XYZ file of C-alpha atoms in Angstrom:
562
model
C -14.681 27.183 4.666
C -14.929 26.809 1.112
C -15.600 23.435 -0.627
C -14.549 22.748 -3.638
C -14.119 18.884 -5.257
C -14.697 17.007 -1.696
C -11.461 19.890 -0.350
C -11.364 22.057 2.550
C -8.243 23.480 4.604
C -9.214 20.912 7.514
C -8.815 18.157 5.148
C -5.636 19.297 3.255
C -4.214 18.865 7.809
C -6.406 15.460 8.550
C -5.180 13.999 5.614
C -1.456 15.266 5.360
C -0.675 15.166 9.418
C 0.166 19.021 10.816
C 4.010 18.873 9.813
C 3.490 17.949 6.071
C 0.914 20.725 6.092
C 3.023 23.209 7.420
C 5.659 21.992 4.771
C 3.202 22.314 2.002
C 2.408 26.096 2.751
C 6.010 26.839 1.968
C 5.309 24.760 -1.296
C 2.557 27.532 -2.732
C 4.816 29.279 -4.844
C 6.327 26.204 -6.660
C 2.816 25.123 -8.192
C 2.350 25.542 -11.593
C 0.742 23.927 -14.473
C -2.863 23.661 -12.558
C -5.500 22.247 -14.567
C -8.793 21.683 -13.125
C -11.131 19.338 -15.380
C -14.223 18.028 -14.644
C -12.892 14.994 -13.140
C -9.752 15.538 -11.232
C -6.989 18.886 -10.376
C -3.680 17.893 -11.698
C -0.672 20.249 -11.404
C 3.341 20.236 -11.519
C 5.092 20.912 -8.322
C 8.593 22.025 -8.500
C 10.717 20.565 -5.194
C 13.606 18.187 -5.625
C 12.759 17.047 -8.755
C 9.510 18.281 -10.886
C 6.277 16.220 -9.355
C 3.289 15.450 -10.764
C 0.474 15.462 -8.590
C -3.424 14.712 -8.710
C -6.571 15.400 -6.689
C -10.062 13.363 -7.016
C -12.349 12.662 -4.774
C -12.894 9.093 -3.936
C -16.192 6.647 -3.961
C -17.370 8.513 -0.852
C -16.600 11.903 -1.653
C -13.803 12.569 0.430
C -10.613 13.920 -1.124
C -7.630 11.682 -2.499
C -4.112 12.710 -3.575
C -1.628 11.372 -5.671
C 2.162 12.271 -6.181
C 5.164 11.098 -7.826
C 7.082 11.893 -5.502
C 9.128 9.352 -3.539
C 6.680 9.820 -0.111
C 3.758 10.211 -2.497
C 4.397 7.095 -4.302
C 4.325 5.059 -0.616
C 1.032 6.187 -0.927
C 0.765 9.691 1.557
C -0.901 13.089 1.015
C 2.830 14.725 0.796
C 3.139 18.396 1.203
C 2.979 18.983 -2.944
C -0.753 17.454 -2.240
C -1.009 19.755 0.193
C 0.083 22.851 -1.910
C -1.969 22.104 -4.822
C -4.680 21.511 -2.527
C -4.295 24.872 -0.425
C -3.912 26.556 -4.311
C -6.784 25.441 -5.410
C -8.520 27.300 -2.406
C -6.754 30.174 -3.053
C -9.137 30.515 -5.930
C -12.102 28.772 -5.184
C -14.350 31.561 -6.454
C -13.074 30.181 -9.668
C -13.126 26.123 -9.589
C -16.813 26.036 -10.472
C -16.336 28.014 -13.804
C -13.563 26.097 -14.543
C -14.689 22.632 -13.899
C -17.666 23.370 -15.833
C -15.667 24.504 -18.709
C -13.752 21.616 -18.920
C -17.077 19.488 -19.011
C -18.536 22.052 -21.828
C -14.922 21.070 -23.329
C -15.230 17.599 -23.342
C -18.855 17.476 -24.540
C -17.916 20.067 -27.506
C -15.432 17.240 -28.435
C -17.771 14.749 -28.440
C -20.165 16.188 -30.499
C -17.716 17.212 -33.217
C -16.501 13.644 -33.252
C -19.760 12.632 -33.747
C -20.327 14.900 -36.742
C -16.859 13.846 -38.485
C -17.150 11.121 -42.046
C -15.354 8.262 -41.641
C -12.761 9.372 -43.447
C -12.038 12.085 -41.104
C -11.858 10.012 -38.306
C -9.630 7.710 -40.174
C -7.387 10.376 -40.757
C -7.500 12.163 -37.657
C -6.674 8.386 -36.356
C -3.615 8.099 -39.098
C -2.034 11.682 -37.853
C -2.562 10.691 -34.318
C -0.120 6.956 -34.741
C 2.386 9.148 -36.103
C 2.778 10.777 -32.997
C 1.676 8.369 -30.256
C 3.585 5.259 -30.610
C 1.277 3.748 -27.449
C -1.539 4.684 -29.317
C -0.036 2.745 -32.294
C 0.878 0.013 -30.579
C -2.545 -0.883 -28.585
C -4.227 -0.629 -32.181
C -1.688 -2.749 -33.425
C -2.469 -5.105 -30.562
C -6.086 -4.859 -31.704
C -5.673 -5.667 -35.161
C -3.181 -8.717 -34.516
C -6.270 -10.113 -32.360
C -8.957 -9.541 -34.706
C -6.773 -11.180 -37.749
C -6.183 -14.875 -38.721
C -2.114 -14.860 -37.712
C -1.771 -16.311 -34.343
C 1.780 -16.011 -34.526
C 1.654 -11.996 -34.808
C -1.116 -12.264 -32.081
C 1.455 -14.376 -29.645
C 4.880 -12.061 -30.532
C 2.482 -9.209 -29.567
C 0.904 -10.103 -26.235
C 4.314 -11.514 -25.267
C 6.270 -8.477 -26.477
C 4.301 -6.787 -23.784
C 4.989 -8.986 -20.850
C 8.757 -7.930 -21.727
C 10.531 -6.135 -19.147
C 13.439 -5.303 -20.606
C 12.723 -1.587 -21.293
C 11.654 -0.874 -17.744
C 14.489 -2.376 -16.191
C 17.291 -0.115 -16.004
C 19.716 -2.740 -14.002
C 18.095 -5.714 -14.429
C 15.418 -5.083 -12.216
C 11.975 -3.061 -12.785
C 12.074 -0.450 -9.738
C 9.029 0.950 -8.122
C 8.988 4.246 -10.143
C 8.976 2.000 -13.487
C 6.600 -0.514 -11.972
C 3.403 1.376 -12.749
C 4.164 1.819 -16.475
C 5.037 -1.478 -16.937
C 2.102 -2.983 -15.458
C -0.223 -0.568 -17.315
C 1.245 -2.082 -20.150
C 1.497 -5.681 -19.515
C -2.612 -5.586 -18.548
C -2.878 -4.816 -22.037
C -1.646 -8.698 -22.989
C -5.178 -9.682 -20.302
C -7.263 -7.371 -22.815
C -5.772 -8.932 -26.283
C -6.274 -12.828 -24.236
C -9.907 -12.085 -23.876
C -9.952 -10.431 -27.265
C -8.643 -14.042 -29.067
C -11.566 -15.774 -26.603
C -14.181 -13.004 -27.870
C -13.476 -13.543 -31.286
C -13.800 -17.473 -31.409
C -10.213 -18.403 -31.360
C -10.227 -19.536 -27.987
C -8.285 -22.593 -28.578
C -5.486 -20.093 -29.732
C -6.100 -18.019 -26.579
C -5.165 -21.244 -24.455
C -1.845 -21.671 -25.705
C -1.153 -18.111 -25.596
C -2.184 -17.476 -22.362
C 0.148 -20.369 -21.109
C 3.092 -19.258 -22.591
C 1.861 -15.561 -21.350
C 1.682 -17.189 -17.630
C 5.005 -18.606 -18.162
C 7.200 -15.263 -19.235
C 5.456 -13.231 -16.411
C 6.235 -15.728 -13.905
C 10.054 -15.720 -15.192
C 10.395 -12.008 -14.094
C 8.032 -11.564 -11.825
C 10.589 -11.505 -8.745
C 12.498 -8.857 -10.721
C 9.661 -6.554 -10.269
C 9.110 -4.496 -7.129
C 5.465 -4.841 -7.281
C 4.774 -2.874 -4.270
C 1.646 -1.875 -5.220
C 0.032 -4.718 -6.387
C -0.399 -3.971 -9.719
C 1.749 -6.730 -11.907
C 0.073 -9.466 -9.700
C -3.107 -7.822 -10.702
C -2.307 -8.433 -14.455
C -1.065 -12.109 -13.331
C -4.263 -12.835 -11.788
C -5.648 -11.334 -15.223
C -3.607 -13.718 -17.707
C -4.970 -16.861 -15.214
C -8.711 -15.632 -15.092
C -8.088 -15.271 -19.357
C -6.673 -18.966 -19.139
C -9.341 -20.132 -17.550
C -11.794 -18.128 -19.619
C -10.516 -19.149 -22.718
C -10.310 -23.304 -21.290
C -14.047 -22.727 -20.618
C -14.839 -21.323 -24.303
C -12.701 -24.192 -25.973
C -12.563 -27.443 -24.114
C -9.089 -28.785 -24.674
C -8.091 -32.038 -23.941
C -8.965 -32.297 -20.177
C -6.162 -35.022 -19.355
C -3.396 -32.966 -21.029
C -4.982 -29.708 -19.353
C -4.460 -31.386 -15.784
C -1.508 -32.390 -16.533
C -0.268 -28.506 -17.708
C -2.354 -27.635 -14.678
C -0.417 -29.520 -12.107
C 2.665 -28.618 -13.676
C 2.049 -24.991 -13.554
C 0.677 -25.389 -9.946
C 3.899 -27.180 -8.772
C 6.165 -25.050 -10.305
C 7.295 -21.726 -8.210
C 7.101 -19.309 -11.313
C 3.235 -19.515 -10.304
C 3.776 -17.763 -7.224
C 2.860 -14.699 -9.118
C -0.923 -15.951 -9.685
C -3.702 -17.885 -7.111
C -4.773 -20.473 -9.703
C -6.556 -23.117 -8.356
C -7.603 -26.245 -9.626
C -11.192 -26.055 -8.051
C -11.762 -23.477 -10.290
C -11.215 -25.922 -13.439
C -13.440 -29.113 -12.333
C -15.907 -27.958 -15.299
C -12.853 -27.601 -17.718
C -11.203 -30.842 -16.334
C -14.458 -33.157 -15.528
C -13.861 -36.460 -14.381
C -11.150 -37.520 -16.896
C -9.084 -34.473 -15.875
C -9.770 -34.764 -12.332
C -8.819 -37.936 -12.251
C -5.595 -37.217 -13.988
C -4.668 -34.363 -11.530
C -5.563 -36.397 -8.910
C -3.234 -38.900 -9.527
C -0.331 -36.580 -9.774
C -1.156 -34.008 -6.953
C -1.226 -37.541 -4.581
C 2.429 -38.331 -5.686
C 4.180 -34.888 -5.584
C 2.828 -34.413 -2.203
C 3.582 -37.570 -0.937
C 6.833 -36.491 -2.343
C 7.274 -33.141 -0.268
C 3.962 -33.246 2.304
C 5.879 -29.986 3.507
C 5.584 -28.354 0.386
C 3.655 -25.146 0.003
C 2.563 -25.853 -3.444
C 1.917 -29.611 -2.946
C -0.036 -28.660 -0.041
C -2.046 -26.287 -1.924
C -2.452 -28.455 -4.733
C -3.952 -31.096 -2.614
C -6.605 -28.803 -0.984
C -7.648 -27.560 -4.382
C -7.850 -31.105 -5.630
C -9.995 -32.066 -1.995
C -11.966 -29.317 -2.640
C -12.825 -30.087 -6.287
C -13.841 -33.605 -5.009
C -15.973 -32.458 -2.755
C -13.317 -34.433 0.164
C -14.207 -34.686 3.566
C -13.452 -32.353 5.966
C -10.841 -34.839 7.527
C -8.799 -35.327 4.708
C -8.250 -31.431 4.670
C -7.172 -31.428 8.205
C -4.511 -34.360 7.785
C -2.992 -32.463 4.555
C -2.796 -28.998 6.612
C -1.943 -31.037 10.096
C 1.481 -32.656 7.464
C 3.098 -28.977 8.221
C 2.111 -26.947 10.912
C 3.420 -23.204 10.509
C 5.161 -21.776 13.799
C 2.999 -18.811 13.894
C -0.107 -20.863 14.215
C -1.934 -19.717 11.026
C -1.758 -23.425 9.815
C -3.989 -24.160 13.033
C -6.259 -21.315 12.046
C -6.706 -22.578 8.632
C -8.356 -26.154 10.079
C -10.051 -24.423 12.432
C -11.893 -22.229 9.750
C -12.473 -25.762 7.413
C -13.775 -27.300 10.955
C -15.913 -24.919 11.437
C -17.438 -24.470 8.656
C -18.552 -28.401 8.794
C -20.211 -26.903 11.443
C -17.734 -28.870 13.917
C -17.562 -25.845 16.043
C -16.062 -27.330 19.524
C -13.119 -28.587 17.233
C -12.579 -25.367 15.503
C -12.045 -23.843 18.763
C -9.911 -26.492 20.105
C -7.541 -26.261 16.999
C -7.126 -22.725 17.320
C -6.907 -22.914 20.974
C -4.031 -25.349 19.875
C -2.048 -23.015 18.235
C -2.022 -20.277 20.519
C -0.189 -22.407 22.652
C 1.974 -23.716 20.019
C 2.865 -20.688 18.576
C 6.480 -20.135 18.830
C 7.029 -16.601 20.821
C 9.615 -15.305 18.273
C 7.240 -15.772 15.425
C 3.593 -16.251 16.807
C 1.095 -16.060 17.376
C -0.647 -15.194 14.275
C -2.765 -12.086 14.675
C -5.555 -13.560 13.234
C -5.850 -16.709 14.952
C -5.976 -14.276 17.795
C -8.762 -12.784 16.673
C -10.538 -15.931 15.902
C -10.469 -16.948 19.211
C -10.854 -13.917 20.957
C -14.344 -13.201 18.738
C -15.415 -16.466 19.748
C -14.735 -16.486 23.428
C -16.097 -12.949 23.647
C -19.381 -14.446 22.088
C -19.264 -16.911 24.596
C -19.040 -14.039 27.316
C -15.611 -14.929 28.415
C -14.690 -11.564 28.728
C -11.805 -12.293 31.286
C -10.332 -14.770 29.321
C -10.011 -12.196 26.012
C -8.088 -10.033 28.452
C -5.698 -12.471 29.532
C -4.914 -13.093 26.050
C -4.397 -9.786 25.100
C -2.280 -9.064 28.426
C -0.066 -12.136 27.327
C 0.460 -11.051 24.003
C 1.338 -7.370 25.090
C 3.783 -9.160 27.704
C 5.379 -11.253 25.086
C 5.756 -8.773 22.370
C 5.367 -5.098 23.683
C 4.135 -2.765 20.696
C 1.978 -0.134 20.741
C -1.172 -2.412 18.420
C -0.756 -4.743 21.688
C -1.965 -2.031 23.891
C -4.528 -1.095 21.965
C -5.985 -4.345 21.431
C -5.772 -4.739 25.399
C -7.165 -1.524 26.204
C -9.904 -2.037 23.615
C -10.693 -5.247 25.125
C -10.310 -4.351 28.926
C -12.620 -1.367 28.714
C -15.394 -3.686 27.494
C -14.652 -5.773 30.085
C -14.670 -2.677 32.048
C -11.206 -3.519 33.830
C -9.265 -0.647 32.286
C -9.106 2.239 34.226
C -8.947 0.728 37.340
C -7.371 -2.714 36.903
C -4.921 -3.040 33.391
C -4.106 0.352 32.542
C -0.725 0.269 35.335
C -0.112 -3.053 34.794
C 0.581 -2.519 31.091
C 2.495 0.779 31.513
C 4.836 -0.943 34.022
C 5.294 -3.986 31.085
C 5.981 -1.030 28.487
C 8.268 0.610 31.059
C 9.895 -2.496 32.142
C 10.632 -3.442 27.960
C 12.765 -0.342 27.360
C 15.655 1.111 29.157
C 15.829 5.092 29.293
C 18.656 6.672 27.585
C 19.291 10.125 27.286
C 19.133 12.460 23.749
C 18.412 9.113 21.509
C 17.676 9.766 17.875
C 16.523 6.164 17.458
C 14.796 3.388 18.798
C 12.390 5.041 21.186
C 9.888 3.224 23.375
C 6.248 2.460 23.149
C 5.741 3.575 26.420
C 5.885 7.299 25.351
C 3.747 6.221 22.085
C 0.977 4.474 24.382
C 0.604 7.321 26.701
C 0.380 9.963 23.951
C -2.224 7.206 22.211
C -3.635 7.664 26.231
C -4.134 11.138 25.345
C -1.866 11.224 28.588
C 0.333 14.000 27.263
C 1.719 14.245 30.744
C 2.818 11.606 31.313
C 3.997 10.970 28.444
C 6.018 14.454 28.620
C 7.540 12.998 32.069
C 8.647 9.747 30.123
C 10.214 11.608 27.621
C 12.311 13.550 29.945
C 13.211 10.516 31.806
C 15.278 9.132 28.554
C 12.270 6.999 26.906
C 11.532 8.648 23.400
C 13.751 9.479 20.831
C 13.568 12.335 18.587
C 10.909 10.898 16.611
C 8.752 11.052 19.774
C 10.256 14.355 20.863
C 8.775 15.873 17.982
C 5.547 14.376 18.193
C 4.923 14.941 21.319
C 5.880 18.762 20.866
C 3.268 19.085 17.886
C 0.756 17.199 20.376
C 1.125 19.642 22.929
C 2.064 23.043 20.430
C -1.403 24.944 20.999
C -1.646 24.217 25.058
C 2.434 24.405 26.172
C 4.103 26.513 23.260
C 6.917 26.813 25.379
C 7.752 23.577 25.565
C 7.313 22.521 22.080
C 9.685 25.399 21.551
C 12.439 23.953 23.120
C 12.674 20.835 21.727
C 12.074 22.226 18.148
C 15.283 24.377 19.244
C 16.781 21.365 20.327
C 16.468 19.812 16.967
C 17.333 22.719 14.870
C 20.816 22.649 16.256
C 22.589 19.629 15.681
C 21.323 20.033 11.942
C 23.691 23.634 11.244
C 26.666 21.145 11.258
C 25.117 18.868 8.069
C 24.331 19.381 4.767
C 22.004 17.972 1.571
C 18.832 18.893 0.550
C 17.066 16.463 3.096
C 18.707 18.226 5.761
C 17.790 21.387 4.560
C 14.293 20.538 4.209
C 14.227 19.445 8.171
C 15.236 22.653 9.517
C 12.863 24.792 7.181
C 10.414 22.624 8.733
C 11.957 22.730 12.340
C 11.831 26.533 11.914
C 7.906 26.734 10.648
C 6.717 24.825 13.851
C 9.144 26.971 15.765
C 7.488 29.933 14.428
C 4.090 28.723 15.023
C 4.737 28.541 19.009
C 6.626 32.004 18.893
C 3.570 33.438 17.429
C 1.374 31.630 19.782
C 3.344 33.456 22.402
C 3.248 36.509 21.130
C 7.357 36.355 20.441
C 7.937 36.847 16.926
C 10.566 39.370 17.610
C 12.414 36.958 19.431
C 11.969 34.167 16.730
C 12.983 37.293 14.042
C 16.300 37.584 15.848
C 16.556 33.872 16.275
C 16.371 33.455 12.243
C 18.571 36.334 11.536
C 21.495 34.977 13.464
C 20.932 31.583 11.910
C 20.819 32.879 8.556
C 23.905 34.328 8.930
C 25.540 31.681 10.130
C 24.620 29.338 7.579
C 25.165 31.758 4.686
C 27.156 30.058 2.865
C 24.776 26.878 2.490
C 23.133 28.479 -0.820
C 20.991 25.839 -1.322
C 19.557 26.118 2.854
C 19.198 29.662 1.963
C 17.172 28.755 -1.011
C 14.904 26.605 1.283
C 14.469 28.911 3.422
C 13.183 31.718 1.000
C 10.877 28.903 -0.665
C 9.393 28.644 2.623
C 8.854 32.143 3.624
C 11.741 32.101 6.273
């Protein structure tokens, strides 16, 4: 198989799962605009709407994708991935030329930029603001920071923390989310900009009021990706910055600090006063100290007081106790609280405690919310280093017990078979828990069981075909098992493709559409594994001209070669 840019067929199915691969094949002849450069492939892909779509190969040289398209942006290799990527290797012969074109492109641009006067550049610079307002408006940016106005500086880096033009109904949605933040880390590059150029007193006060507008409209943002609490993490780390470069007062610092840290529009940022002990020194210290003791006296159950006061402990250098009491003042249901003391306990090196804590809150964890999945694995690690084997089972058979799901039986049969009491000892005793937890019901379309997902985990495609056909999966399951089992029992998958395919001739929309085009391909593949494809001819004809008057299935269908 060819390689080209980290990308072979077998990756373009590992990556994308077999059914989004089969989907993208129908997706060939809706590429267009390819571009291969030097760096990346980028191309349009025309489905519902007109995606973009990128390839690159990651740190490691494996391939990654990237698509605007709704399953794209959740961050899968979609099917347009997958046709772009099956494209490219249409013409692989090619890619090398191409990408080294685009590298003699970029280097043929660099010298002739290099060769220009400066008054070239500064007019190729002048005709490129006309068109490019977000060039214009970073330079802008630029200048305002290099110049003596702080007041054009501020309107600027706060202007860009402005929402308003990404939120379409009052709220900055997922697909707006990304432009938004690319612009708002902007403000983070203009803060360290004031700091660079010795106005870092400036860059204090800006960066507080900065802090404050994000935090107003933060939780209007759906900030799924990370990316605006990236820039807020920025705007602190450019507060802080800009603190250490011009030592303001450290009394009225804390007492900013604590307010910020208090308030809940910080929830957007981890600031924490340990970091600012240099900045606050023992004047400021003291100060904070003072008023992190009375707000959490004032709400001990608080999240922020609580976190204030560790920060504060920490900054001390506080013992090990007082941590404990402040965490002990609210102890979470799930148990992480008791994980959190356990960690501070242990590192004192107070080991017996640790384990006792988290020991602790195991027990205490509420079933309906607990127990925290990493406390379990704190005390799992550190009874398996212990050689306690047995007792790292138990847990794990509890937990599965308590809360059947199919990470609980993997974590038991991960631990069991080092214990070597899988096979012969927990393996029956946790199907007849995952059997027990669901009740079979006939031709579901929802809420299968993770019985049928642990056996086909198992491997145990059997059995996990017999569960199935005693009412335990839904059609989720149906069709996973059926592209588990395609290659070896074609006959079966067929059926329950078939089985699908019908109830969908009654519905309409392009979703549904899309479902039986992909219904049909895997039904195709198992006709053609049995040597039917007469039968699956006939079987397509008569659908087709039943559905006829469904233009847009029709459409599908065509676009995928059916």
């Amino acid at each position: 198989m060819t390689h080209t840019l980290g990308l072979a067929e077998e990756d373009l199915r590992r990556l994308a799962g077999a059914r989004s691969f089969e989907r993208g094949v129908g997706y060939l002849s809706a590429v267009s605009r390819l571009e291969i450069g030097d760096q990346a492939i980028t191309a349009t892909v025309d489905g519902t709407d007109a995606y973009e779509v990128e390839l690159t190969e990651d740190a490691d040289g494996g391939l990654t994708g990237w698509c605007d398209c709704p399953y794209g942006q959740e961050g899968n290799f979609c099917k347009h991935c997958v046709a772009v990527g099956l494209t490219v290797l249409g013409q692989a012969e090619l890619v090398p030329r191409q990408r080294s074109a685009a590298a003699s492109r970029t280097r043929l641009l660099e010298t002739w930029l290099d060769t220009r006067t400066r008054e070239e550049l500064l007019n190729l610079v002048r005709e490129q603001l006309a068109d490019d307002r977000h060039l214009r408006r970073r330079l802008e940016l630029r200048a305002a920071t290099a110049g003596e106005d702080t007041r054009i500086a501020r309107e600027r880096i706060l202007s860009l923390l402005d929402t308003r033009p990404f939120a379409r109904y009052g709220y900055v949605e997922y697909a707006d989310a990304h432009a938004f933040g690319q612009q708002a880390a902007e403000a983070v590059t203009a803060l360290r900009a004031l700091t660079a150029g010795g106005r870092a007193a400036d860059a204090v006060e800006v960066a507080r009021e900065a802090l404050r507008a994000l935090g107003r409209t933060y939780g209007e943002i759906d900030d799924s990706d990370g990316l605006i609490g990236e820039v807020a993490t920025g705007l602190a780390e450019a507060h802080l910055e800009a603190c250490g470069a011009a030592r303001p007062d450290p009394v009225e610092t804390a007492d900013w600090l604590v307010r910020h840290l208090l308030d809940e529009l910080n929830d957007a940022t981890d600031m924490d006063l340990f970091d600012y002990r240099e900045v606050l020194g023992e004047p400021g210290l003291a100060r904070a100290r003072e008023l992190a003791v009375a707000a959490w006296r004032a709400n001990p159950k608080g999240w922020a007081e609580k976190f204030l006061m560790e920060g504060l402990l920490k900054a001390d250098g506080g013992s090990v106790d007082a941590l404990v009491a402040v965490h002990a003042a609210d102890l979470a249901p799930n148990g992480h609280t008791h994980l959190v003391i356990a960690k501070e306990l242990e590192a004192a090196r107070r080991v017996a405690e640790a384990l006792e804590w988290a020991e602790r809150g195991l027990r205490e964890a509420e079933s309906e919310r607990g127990p925290d999945d990493e406390l379990v694995a704190f005390v799992c690690e550190r009874y398996a280093r212990a050689g306690r084997l047995a007792d790292v089972v138990a847990i794990r058979r509890n937990l599965l017990r308590d809360r059947p799901s199919l990470a609980a039986y993997r974590q038991l049969r991960t631990t069991a078979r080092v214990a070597d009491a899988w096979e012969d000892t927990e393996r029956a005793g946790a199907l007849e828990v995952l059997e027990a937890a669901a009740r079979p019901q006939k031709g579901r379309w929802y809420g299968g069981s993770v019985l049928v997902d642990a056996l086909m985990d198992d491997a145990d495609l059997d059995a996990a075909w017999q569960a199935a056909a005693d009412g335990y999966a839904d059609q989720r399951q149906w069709l996973a098992l059926a592209d588990r089992i395609r290659d070896r029992r074609p006959a079966d998958a067929l059926t329950i493709y078939l089985r699908w395919i019908e109830p969908l001739r009654e519905r309409t929309g392009d979703s549904t559409y899309e479902r039986m085009a992909e219904l049909l391909l895997s039904a195709r593949a198992c006709h053609r594994t049995l040597g039917t494809e007469s039968e699956f001819a006939a079987y397509l004809a008569a659908l087709r001209t039943d559905q006829k008057r469904k233009r847009k299935l029709m459409a599908t269908l065509d676009r995928h070669g059916l």
